[in-house]
CSV table of C-alpha atoms in Angstrom, one decimal:
chain,number,residue,atom,x,y,z
W,1,UNK,CA,175.5,41.4,150.2
W,2,UNK,CA,175.8,38.5,147.8
W,3,UNK,CA,172.2,38.9,146.8
W,4,UNK,CA,172.7,42.6,145.9
W,5,UNK,CA,175.6,41.7,143.7
W,6,UNK,CA,173.5,39.1,141.9
W,7,UNK,CA,170.7,41.7,141.4
W,8,UNK,CA,173.1,44.2,139.9
W,9,UNK,CA,174.3,41.6,137.3
W,10,UNK,CA,170.9,40.1,136.3
W,11,UNK,CA,170.1,42.9,133.8
W,12,UNK,CA,173.5,42.6,132.2
W,13,UNK,CA,173.3,38.8,131.8
W,14,UNK,CA,169.7,39.1,130.5
W,15,UNK,CA,170.9,41.6,127.9
W,16,UNK,CA,173.7,39.3,126.8
W,17,UNK,CA,171.3,36.4,126.4
W,18,UNK,CA,169.0,38.6,124.3
W,19,UNK,CA,171.8,39.7,122.1
W,20,UNK,CA,172.7,36.1,121.5
W,21,UNK,CA,169.2,35.2,120.4
W,22,UNK,CA,168.5,34.1,116.8
W,23,UNK,CA,166.4,35.7,114.1
W,24,UNK,CA,167.1,38.3,111.5
W,25,UNK,CA,170.3,38.9,109.6
W,26,UNK,CA,172.4,40.5,112.4
W,27,UNK,CA,172.0,37.9,115.2
W,28,UNK,CA,175.2,37.3,117.2
W,29,UNK,CA,176.5,37.0,120.7
W,30,UNK,CA,178.4,39.5,122.8
W,31,UNK,CA,182.1,39.6,123.1
W,32,UNK,CA,184.6,39.3,125.9
W,33,UNK,CA,183.2,38.4,129.3
W,34,UNK,CA,179.7,38.9,128.1
W,35,UNK,CA,180.2,36.3,125.4
W,36,UNK,CA,181.6,33.9,127.9
W,37,UNK,CA,178.5,34.4,130.1
W,38,UNK,CA,176.3,33.6,127.2
W,39,UNK,CA,178.2,30.4,126.5
W,40,UNK,CA,178.0,29.3,130.1
W,41,UNK,CA,174.3,30.2,130.2
W,42,UNK,CA,173.7,28.0,127.2
W,43,UNK,CA,174.4,25.0,129.4
W,44,UNK,CA,171.1,25.7,131.1
W,45,UNK,CA,169.4,27.1,128.0
W,46,UNK,CA,169.5,24.2,125.5
W,47,UNK,CA,167.9,21.4,127.7
W,48,UNK,CA,164.9,23.5,128.6
W,49,UNK,CA,164.7,24.9,125.1
W,50,UNK,CA,164.4,21.4,123.8
W,51,UNK,CA,161.7,20.5,126.3
W,52,UNK,CA,159.9,23.7,125.4
W,53,UNK,CA,160.0,23.0,121.7
W,54,UNK,CA,158.6,19.6,122.3
W,55,UNK,CA,155.8,20.9,124.4
W,56,UNK,CA,155.1,23.6,121.8
W,57,UNK,CA,153.9,21.0,119.4
W,58,UNK,CA,150.6,21.0,121.3
W,59,UNK,CA,150.1,24.7,121.1
W,60,UNK,CA,147.1,24.4,118.7
W,61,UNK,CA,145.2,22.1,121.0
W,62,UNK,CA,143.2,24.8,122.9
W,63,UNK,CA,142.5,22.4,125.9
W,64,UNK,CA,146.0,20.9,126.1
W,65,UNK,CA,148.1,24.0,125.5
W,66,UNK,CA,147.5,25.8,128.9
W,67,UNK,CA,148.4,22.5,130.7
W,68,UNK,CA,151.6,22.1,128.6
W,69,UNK,CA,152.7,25.7,129.4
W,70,UNK,CA,152.2,25.1,133.1
W,71,UNK,CA,154.2,21.8,132.9
W,72,UNK,CA,157.0,23.6,131.0
W,73,UNK,CA,157.3,26.4,133.6
W,74,UNK,CA,157.2,24.0,136.5
W,75,UNK,CA,160.0,22.0,135.0
W,76,UNK,CA,162.1,25.1,134.3
W,77,UNK,CA,161.4,26.5,137.8
W,78,UNK,CA,162.5,23.3,139.5
W,79,UNK,CA,165.7,23.1,137.4
W,80,UNK,CA,166.5,26.8,138.0
W,81,UNK,CA,165.9,26.5,141.8
W,82,UNK,CA,167.9,23.3,141.9
W,83,UNK,CA,170.8,25.1,140.2
W,84,UNK,CA,170.4,28.2,142.4
W,85,UNK,CA,170.6,26.0,145.5
W,86,UNK,CA,174.3,25.6,144.7
W,87,UNK,CA,174.8,29.2,145.7
W,88,UNK,CA,174.5,28.1,149.3
W,89,UNK,CA,177.3,25.6,149.0
W,90,UNK,CA,179.8,27.4,146.7
W,91,UNK,CA,182.1,29.6,148.7
W,92,UNK,CA,183.4,31.6,145.7
W,93,UNK,CA,181.4,34.7,144.7
W,94,UNK,CA,183.0,34.6,141.3
W,95,UNK,CA,181.9,31.0,140.6
W,96,UNK,CA,178.4,31.8,141.9
W,97,UNK,CA,178.1,35.0,139.8
W,98,UNK,CA,179.6,33.8,136.5
W,99,UNK,CA,178.7,30.1,136.5
W,100,UNK,CA,175.7,29.2,138.6
W,101,UNK,CA,173.6,32.3,138.0
W,102,UNK,CA,174.0,32.3,134.1
W,103,UNK,CA,173.1,28.6,134.0
W,104,UNK,CA,170.0,29.2,136.2
W,105,UNK,CA,168.9,32.1,134.0
W,106,UNK,CA,169.5,30.0,130.9
W,107,UNK,CA,167.0,27.4,132.1
W,108,UNK,CA,164.3,30.0,132.3
W,109,UNK,CA,165.1,31.7,129.0
W,110,UNK,CA,165.4,28.3,127.3
W,111,UNK,CA,161.9,27.4,128.3
W,112,UNK,CA,160.6,30.8,127.1
W,113,UNK,CA,162.5,30.4,123.8
W,114,UNK,CA,161.2,26.9,123.3
W,115,UNK,CA,157.6,27.6,124.2
W,116,UNK,CA,157.2,31.0,122.6
W,117,UNK,CA,160.2,31.7,120.4
W,118,UNK,CA,161.2,34.6,122.6
W,119,UNK,CA,164.5,35.2,120.7
W,120,UNK,CA,163.2,35.0,117.1
W,121,UNK,CA,163.9,38.8,116.9
W,122,UNK,CA,164.4,40.7,113.7
W,123,UNK,CA,167.9,42.2,113.5
W,124,UNK,CA,169.6,44.6,111.2
W,125,UNK,CA,173.3,44.0,110.5
W,126,UNK,CA,175.8,46.8,110.4
W,127,UNK,CA,176.3,46.1,106.8
W,128,UNK,CA,172.7,46.8,106.0
W,129,UNK,CA,172.7,49.9,108.1
W,130,UNK,CA,175.6,51.3,106.2
W,131,UNK,CA,174.1,50.3,102.8
W,132,UNK,CA,170.9,52.2,103.6
W,133,UNK,CA,172.8,55.3,104.6
W,134,UNK,CA,174.9,55.2,101.4
W,135,UNK,CA,171.9,54.6,99.2
W,136,UNK,CA,169.9,57.4,100.8
W,137,UNK,CA,172.8,59.8,100.3
W,138,UNK,CA,172.4,59.3,96.6
W,139,UNK,CA,168.6,58.8,96.3
W,140,UNK,CA,165.9,60.0,98.8
W,141,UNK,CA,163.7,57.0,97.8
W,142,UNK,CA,166.1,55.0,100.0
W,143,UNK,CA,165.2,56.9,103.2
W,144,UNK,CA,164.8,54.2,105.8
W,145,UNK,CA,162.0,55.8,107.8
W,146,UNK,CA,160.1,56.4,104.6
W,147,UNK,CA,160.6,52.9,103.4
W,148,UNK,CA,159.5,51.4,106.7
W,149,UNK,CA,156.4,53.6,106.9
W,150,UNK,CA,155.4,52.6,103.4
W,151,UNK,CA,156.0,48.9,104.0
W,152,UNK,CA,153.9,49.0,107.2
W,153,UNK,CA,151.1,50.6,105.2
W,154,UNK,CA,151.3,47.8,102.6
W,155,UNK,CA,151.4,45.2,105.4
W,156,UNK,CA,148.0,46.4,106.7
W,157,UNK,CA,146.6,46.8,103.3
W,158,UNK,CA,147.5,43.3,102.3
W,159,UNK,CA,145.9,41.8,105.4
W,160,UNK,CA,142.7,43.5,104.6
W,161,UNK,CA,142.7,42.6,100.9
W,162,UNK,CA,143.8,39.0,101.5
W,163,UNK,CA,140.9,38.6,104.1
W,164,UNK,CA,138.4,40.0,101.6
W,165,UNK,CA,139.7,38.5,98.3
W,166,UNK,CA,140.2,42.0,97.0
W,167,UNK,CA,142.5,41.2,94.1
W,168,UNK,CA,141.9,44.5,92.4
W,169,UNK,CA,143.3,46.4,95.3
W,170,UNK,CA,146.4,44.2,95.4
W,171,UNK,CA,147.2,45.1,91.8
W,172,UNK,CA,148.2,48.6,93.0
W,173,UNK,CA,151.1,47.5,95.2
W,174,UNK,CA,152.3,44.1,94.0
W,175,UNK,CA,154.8,43.1,91.3
W,176,UNK,CA,153.1,41.3,88.4
W,177,UNK,CA,155.0,38.1,89.3
W,178,UNK,CA,153.9,38.0,92.9
W,179,UNK,CA,150.4,39.2,92.1
W,180,UNK,CA,149.9,36.2,89.8
W,181,UNK,CA,151.0,33.9,92.5
W,182,UNK,CA,148.7,35.4,95.1
W,183,UNK,CA,145.8,35.3,92.7
W,184,UNK,CA,146.4,31.6,92.3
W,185,UNK,CA,146.4,31.1,96.1
W,186,UNK,CA,143.2,33.0,96.4
W,187,UNK,CA,141.7,30.8,93.6
W,188,UNK,CA,142.8,27.7,95.5
W,189,UNK,CA,141.3,29.0,98.8
W,190,UNK,CA,138.1,29.8,97.0
W,191,UNK,CA,137.9,26.3,95.4
W,192,UNK,CA,138.5,24.8,98.9
W,193,UNK,CA,135.5,26.9,100.1
W,194,UNK,CA,137.7,28.8,102.6
W,195,UNK,CA,138.6,32.3,103.6
W,196,UNK,CA,141.5,33.3,105.7
W,197,UNK,CA,140.6,36.3,107.8
W,198,UNK,CA,143.4,38.2,109.5
W,199,UNK,CA,141.7,40.4,112.1
W,200,UNK,CA,143.1,43.2,114.1
W,201,UNK,CA,146.7,42.9,112.9
W,202,UNK,CA,149.3,44.8,114.9
W,203,UNK,CA,152.9,45.3,114.0
W,204,UNK,CA,155.2,45.1,117.1
W,205,UNK,CA,158.5,45.5,115.3
W,206,UNK,CA,159.6,46.4,111.8
W,207,UNK,CA,163.2,46.6,110.5
W,208,UNK,CA,164.9,46.4,107.1
W,209,UNK,CA,167.1,43.4,107.1
W,210,UNK,CA,168.4,43.5,103.5
W,211,UNK,CA,169.0,46.2,100.9
W,212,UNK,CA,170.4,46.1,97.4
W,213,UNK,CA,171.0,49.5,95.7
W,214,UNK,CA,172.0,48.8,92.1
W,215,UNK,CA,173.2,51.2,89.4
W,216,UNK,CA,170.0,50.1,87.6
W,217,UNK,CA,167.2,51.3,89.8
W,218,UNK,CA,164.9,48.6,88.4
W,219,UNK,CA,167.1,46.0,90.2
W,220,UNK,CA,166.9,47.8,93.6
W,221,UNK,CA,165.2,45.7,96.3
W,222,UNK,CA,164.9,45.6,100.1
W,223,UNK,CA,163.5,43.1,102.6
W,224,UNK,CA,161.8,44.2,105.8
W,225,UNK,CA,161.1,41.9,108.7
W,226,UNK,CA,157.8,42.2,110.6
W,227,UNK,CA,156.9,40.9,114.0
W,228,UNK,CA,153.2,41.1,114.5
W,229,UNK,CA,150.2,39.5,116.0
W,230,UNK,CA,146.6,39.1,114.8
W,231,UNK,CA,143.5,37.0,115.1
W,232,UNK,CA,144.2,34.7,112.2
W,233,UNK,CA,141.1,32.7,111.3
W,234,UNK,CA,140.6,30.0,108.7
W,235,UNK,CA,136.9,29.6,107.9
W,236,UNK,CA,134.8,27.1,105.9
W,237,UNK,CA,132.6,29.4,103.8
W,238,UNK,CA,130.0,26.6,103.2
W,239,UNK,CA,129.1,26.2,106.9
W,240,UNK,CA,130.7,29.4,108.2
W,241,UNK,CA,132.6,27.3,110.7
W,242,UNK,CA,136.0,28.1,112.2
W,243,UNK,CA,138.5,25.5,111.0
W,244,UNK,CA,141.5,27.0,112.8
W,245,UNK,CA,142.5,30.1,114.7
W,246,UNK,CA,145.9,31.4,115.6
W,247,UNK,CA,146.6,34.3,117.9
W,248,UNK,CA,150.4,33.8,118.2
W,249,UNK,CA,152.9,36.4,117.4
W,250,UNK,CA,154.4,35.7,113.9
W,251,UNK,CA,157.5,36.9,112.1
W,252,UNK,CA,157.6,37.4,108.3
W,253,UNK,CA,160.1,38.8,105.8
W,254,UNK,CA,158.6,41.0,103.0
W,255,UNK,CA,160.5,41.7,99.8
W,256,UNK,CA,160.0,44.9,97.8
W,257,UNK,CA,161.3,45.6,94.4
W,258,UNK,CA,161.6,49.0,92.8
W,259,UNK,CA,159.4,50.3,90.0
W,260,UNK,CA,160.5,53.8,89.0
W,261,UNK,CA,160.0,55.8,92.3
W,262,UNK,CA,157.6,53.3,93.7
W,263,UNK,CA,158.2,50.0,95.5
W,264,UNK,CA,156.2,46.8,94.8
W,265,UNK,CA,155.6,43.9,97.1
W,266,UNK,CA,157.4,40.9,95.5
W,267,UNK,CA,157.2,38.1,98.1
W,268,UNK,CA,156.5,37.1,101.7
W,269,UNK,CA,158.6,34.5,103.5
W,270,UNK,CA,157.6,33.0,106.9
W,271,UNK,CA,160.1,33.0,109.7
W,272,UNK,CA,159.2,29.3,110.1
W,273,UNK,CA,160.3,28.5,106.5
W,274,UNK,CA,162.6,25.5,106.6
W,275,UNK,CA,165.5,26.7,104.5
W,276,UNK,CA,166.9,23.2,104.5
W,277,UNK,CA,163.9,22.0,102.6
W,278,UNK,CA,163.8,24.9,100.0
W,279,UNK,CA,164.4,23.3,96.6
W,280,UNK,CA,165.9,25.5,93.9
W,281,UNK,CA,165.5,22.7,91.4
W,282,UNK,CA,161.8,22.4,92.1
W,283,UNK,CA,161.4,26.1,91.9
W,284,UNK,CA,163.1,26.0,88.4
W,285,UNK,CA,160.8,23.1,87.5
W,286,UNK,CA,157.8,25.3,88.4
W,287,UNK,CA,159.0,28.2,86.4
W,288,UNK,CA,159.5,26.0,83.3
W,289,UNK,CA,155.8,24.9,83.6
W,290,UNK,CA,154.7,28.5,84.0
W,291,UNK,CA,153.8,27.7,87.6
W,292,UNK,CA,154.8,29.3,90.9
W,293,UNK,CA,156.8,27.9,93.8
W,294,UNK,CA,156.8,28.5,97.6
W,295,UNK,CA,158.7,26.6,100.1
W,296,UNK,CA,156.1,26.7,102.9
W,297,UNK,CA,152.4,27.3,102.8
W,298,UNK,CA,151.7,25.7,106.1
W,299,UNK,CA,148.1,24.3,106.4
W,300,UNK,CA,146.0,27.0,104.7
W,301,UNK,CA,145.3,24.7,101.8
W,302,UNK,CA,145.4,21.5,103.8
W,303,UNK,CA,142.4,19.4,102.5
W,304,UNK,CA,140.0,18.4,105.2
W,305,UNK,CA,138.2,15.5,103.5
W,306,UNK,CA,139.4,12.2,102.0
W,307,UNK,CA,141.4,9.1,102.8
W,308,UNK,CA,144.9,10.5,102.4
W,309,UNK,CA,144.1,13.6,104.6
W,310,UNK,CA,142.2,11.7,107.3
W,311,UNK,CA,145.3,12.1,109.6
W,312,UNK,CA,145.7,15.7,108.7
W,313,UNK,CA,145.2,18.3,111.4
W,314,UNK,CA,145.5,22.1,111.3
W,315,UNK,CA,148.5,23.3,113.2
W,316,UNK,CA,150.1,19.9,113.2
W,317,UNK,CA,150.3,18.8,109.5
W,318,UNK,CA,152.3,20.6,107.0
W,319,UNK,CA,152.4,21.4,103.2
W,320,UNK,CA,155.8,22.3,101.8
W,321,UNK,CA,157.6,22.8,98.4
W,322,UNK,CA,154.3,23.9,96.9
W,323,UNK,CA,153.9,24.4,93.2
W,324,UNK,CA,150.7,26.0,91.8
W,325,UNK,CA,149.5,27.1,88.4
W,326,UNK,CA,147.1,26.4,85.6
W,327,UNK,CA,147.6,23.3,83.5
W,328,UNK,CA,145.9,22.6,80.2
W,329,UNK,CA,142.6,24.4,79.7
W,330,UNK,CA,143.0,26.6,82.8
W,331,UNK,CA,142.7,23.7,85.3
W,332,UNK,CA,144.1,24.8,88.7
W,333,UNK,CA,146.8,22.3,89.7
W,334,UNK,CA,148.9,22.0,92.9
W,335,UNK,CA,151.9,19.8,93.5
W,336,UNK,CA,153.4,19.5,97.0
W,337,UNK,CA,154.7,17.4,99.8
W,338,UNK,CA,152.2,16.6,102.6
W,339,UNK,CA,153.2,15.5,106.1
W,340,UNK,CA,150.3,14.4,108.4
W,341,UNK,CA,152.6,15.0,111.4
W,342,UNK,CA,155.3,17.6,110.9
W,343,UNK,CA,158.0,15.6,112.8
W,344,UNK,CA,161.4,14.6,111.6
W,345,UNK,CA,163.4,11.5,112.3
W,346,UNK,CA,167.1,11.5,113.4
W,347,UNK,CA,168.3,11.9,109.7
W,348,UNK,CA,166.2,15.1,109.3
W,349,UNK,CA,163.7,13.4,106.9
W,350,UNK,CA,159.9,13.4,107.6
W,351,UNK,CA,158.7,10.2,109.2
W,352,UNK,CA,155.6,10.1,107.0
W,353,UNK,CA,155.7,12.2,103.8
W,354,UNK,CA,153.6,12.1,100.6
W,355,UNK,CA,154.0,13.6,97.2
W,356,UNK,CA,150.6,14.9,96.0
W,357,UNK,CA,149.4,16.5,92.8
W,358,UNK,CA,145.8,17.7,92.6
W,359,UNK,CA,143.5,19.3,90.0
W,360,UNK,CA,140.2,20.9,90.4
W,361,UNK,CA,138.0,19.6,87.6
W,362,UNK,CA,134.5,20.7,86.3
W,363,UNK,CA,132.8,17.4,87.0
W,364,UNK,CA,131.8,16.0,90.4
W,365,UNK,CA,132.4,12.3,91.2
W,366,UNK,CA,131.5,11.9,94.9
W,367,UNK,CA,134.2,10.0,96.7
W,368,UNK,CA,136.5,7.5,94.9
W,369,UNK,CA,139.7,5.8,96.1
W,370,UNK,CA,141.9,3.7,93.9
W,371,UNK,CA,144.5,2.2,96.2
W,372,UNK,CA,147.4,-0.1,95.4
W,373,UNK,CA,146.9,-3.4,97.1
W,374,UNK,CA,149.2,-4.4,99.9
W,375,UNK,CA,151.0,-7.8,100.0
W,376,UNK,CA,149.8,-8.2,103.6
W,377,UNK,CA,146.5,-6.8,104.8
W,378,UNK,CA,144.1,-4.6,102.8
W,379,UNK,CA,141.8,-2.9,105.2
W,380,UNK,CA,138.3,-1.6,104.2
W,381,UNK,CA,137.9,2.1,103.9
W,382,UNK,CA,135.3,3.6,106.2
W,383,UNK,CA,132.3,5.2,104.5
W,384,UNK,CA,133.1,3.7,101.0
W,385,UNK,CA,132.1,0.5,99.3
W,386,UNK,CA,134.6,-1.7,97.5
W,387,UNK,CA,133.9,-2.2,93.8
W,388,UNK,CA,135.3,-5.0,91.6
W,389,UNK,CA,136.3,-3.9,88.1
W,390,UNK,CA,135.9,-5.9,84.9
W,391,UNK,CA,139.5,-6.8,84.3
W,392,UNK,CA,141.2,-9.3,86.6
W,393,UNK,CA,144.8,-8.0,86.3
W,394,UNK,CA,143.7,-4.6,87.6
W,395,UNK,CA,141.8,-6.1,90.6
W,396,UNK,CA,145.0,-8.0,91.5
W,397,UNK,CA,146.9,-4.7,91.8
W,398,UNK,CA,144.3,-2.1,93.0
W,399,UNK,CA,141.3,-1.9,95.2
W,400,UNK,CA,138.6,0.6,94.2
W,401,UNK,CA,136.3,2.1,96.8
W,402,UNK,CA,133.5,4.6,96.0
W,403,UNK,CA,130.5,6.4,97.6
W,404,UNK,CA,128.4,6.1,94.5
W,405,UNK,CA,128.5,3.2,92.0
W,406,UNK,CA,127.0,5.2,89.1
W,407,UNK,CA,129.5,8.0,89.5
W,408,UNK,CA,132.5,5.6,89.7
W,409,UNK,CA,131.6,4.0,86.4
W,410,UNK,CA,131.9,7.5,84.8
W,411,UNK,CA,135.3,8.1,86.2
W,412,UNK,CA,137.5,8.3,83.1
W,413,UNK,CA,140.8,7.3,84.7
W,414,UNK,CA,139.5,3.8,85.5
W,415,UNK,CA,140.5,2.2,82.2
W,416,UNK,CA,143.3,-0.4,81.5
W,417,UNK,CA,145.5,2.0,79.5
W,418,UNK,CA,145.7,4.7,82.1
W,419,UNK,CA,146.2,2.3,85.0
W,420,UNK,CA,149.0,0.7,83.0
W,421,UNK,CA,150.7,4.1,83.1
W,422,UNK,CA,150.5,4.1,86.8
W,423,UNK,CA,151.8,0.5,87.0
W,424,UNK,CA,154.8,1.4,85.0
W,425,UNK,CA,155.9,4.3,87.2
W,426,UNK,CA,159.0,3.8,89.4
W,427,UNK,CA,156.8,4.2,92.5
W,428,UNK,CA,153.3,3.3,93.7
W,429,UNK,CA,150.7,6.0,92.8
W,430,UNK,CA,147.2,6.0,94.2
W,431,UNK,CA,144.2,8.1,93.1
W,432,UNK,CA,141.6,9.8,95.2
W,433,UNK,CA,138.7,11.9,94.2
W,434,UNK,CA,136.7,14.1,96.6
W,435,UNK,CA,133.8,15.7,94.7
W,436,UNK,CA,135.5,17.7,92.0
W,437,UNK,CA,139.1,17.4,93.2
W,438,UNK,CA,141.4,14.7,91.8
W,439,UNK,CA,144.5,13.7,93.8
W,440,UNK,CA,147.4,11.5,92.7
W,441,UNK,CA,149.6,10.6,95.7
W,442,UNK,CA,152.6,8.5,96.5
W,443,UNK,CA,155.1,8.0,99.3
W,444,UNK,CA,158.0,8.4,97.0
W,445,UNK,CA,160.9,10.7,97.9
W,446,UNK,CA,160.8,14.4,97.1
W,447,UNK,CA,163.0,14.5,94.1
W,448,UNK,CA,162.8,16.5,90.9
W,449,UNK,CA,162.4,13.3,88.9
W,450,UNK,CA,159.4,12.3,91.0
W,451,UNK,CA,157.8,15.8,90.8
W,452,UNK,CA,158.2,15.5,87.0
W,453,UNK,CA,156.8,12.0,86.9
W,454,UNK,CA,153.7,13.0,88.8
W,455,UNK,CA,153.3,16.0,86.6
W,456,UNK,CA,153.5,13.9,83.4
W,457,UNK,CA,151.0,11.4,84.7
W,458,UNK,CA,148.6,14.2,85.5
W,459,UNK,CA,148.9,15.5,82.0
W,460,UNK,CA,147.9,12.0,80.8
W,461,UNK,CA,145.0,12.1,83.3
W,462,UNK,CA,143.8,15.4,81.9
W,463,UNK,CA,143.9,13.9,78.4
W,464,UNK,CA,141.8,10.9,79.5
W,465,UNK,CA,139.3,13.2,81.2
W,466,UNK,CA,139.2,15.5,78.1
W,467,UNK,CA,140.1,18.6,80.1
């Protein structure tokens, strides 16, 4: 009899947990008794969720990931069964039904939430629902089904155009601002000899999560959330080799702005975007330099070669607060934070973070590394030969390594005046060159002043290289 009562309530409790899941703009728990069940269930949810999130860090290791999933579910099952065993010793049906069972279910849902982000669902708040109805009553262009169908069509068109570098097609449905940003990203991908193919995309859920209906139609905008899955491939076009593949479900938020009776795509934000790391001051800095900012570009542009990126790994490393644009004589430049391992310490700061600014230049130099000398041990760099320069003070401060002696002597930045600029900065800056890409990098904190300092020293570098 007790088992039948449990069975009758499982669906209700599961629904309460689902309603309490995160994601979207309308997430929230139930009320009354349901809300209390959710809170009790969280006792079981959070521990296994934490374990699941930890295990999920290995999801991009194709050999390890299946094992980690099995380990996770074994842990959750053992905990859930251990909690359910209390049913045989608790005499009270009420305690069993409203304490033990929610906690046990919470352990299972927590593991699913940690491993697979089960509850990153897109939600539409009541406020947005009402705003859409009110806007449609005045203007048919705000018809929700029509907007959703249109946005879904743009979603599929963009995946196809992005995968084939079809910038001309994108021009038809993008705002000028966002189109310029995407063109720069395609340029950067092309310079990195990569293509990002999004194959067989499939939307599983689409819902408008934000709507602004202004008296001035040109200020109208809406945001639609997509949950979808695809075979997302990053390919090296030089060797036609697969660098990384992702088949996981993803969630994105697409912003559309109005242009007459049409709607233009004006931005795409990842659900995984770390809002705590979004920097309005750096975005403003990018705008002042006629460049473009994005909080999170993941690892699409993660360099594969070189000293600084030797610890980088697709799916593990991360690039954030990314600024891109043309500097000087149409030299493509990127400025960003790079984390070899995307892992935070107890204060929320990355345990190993670099500031990097890079430019793609017309000349090829092979491999060069100009590295500030350590006061303790200066290890040799694999694959490169250490070279002594002609001025002693420089040799006391920096080590120079290169793959080609003739090319390093033609590297314009290796002169006393420019290196003095580096010496006088408030933080240590190193230089690396990989073929025709020049990197300046430092472990300084991500501040607007440091972004500006790196940008200024890059302008000096361009002047030295006559770019």
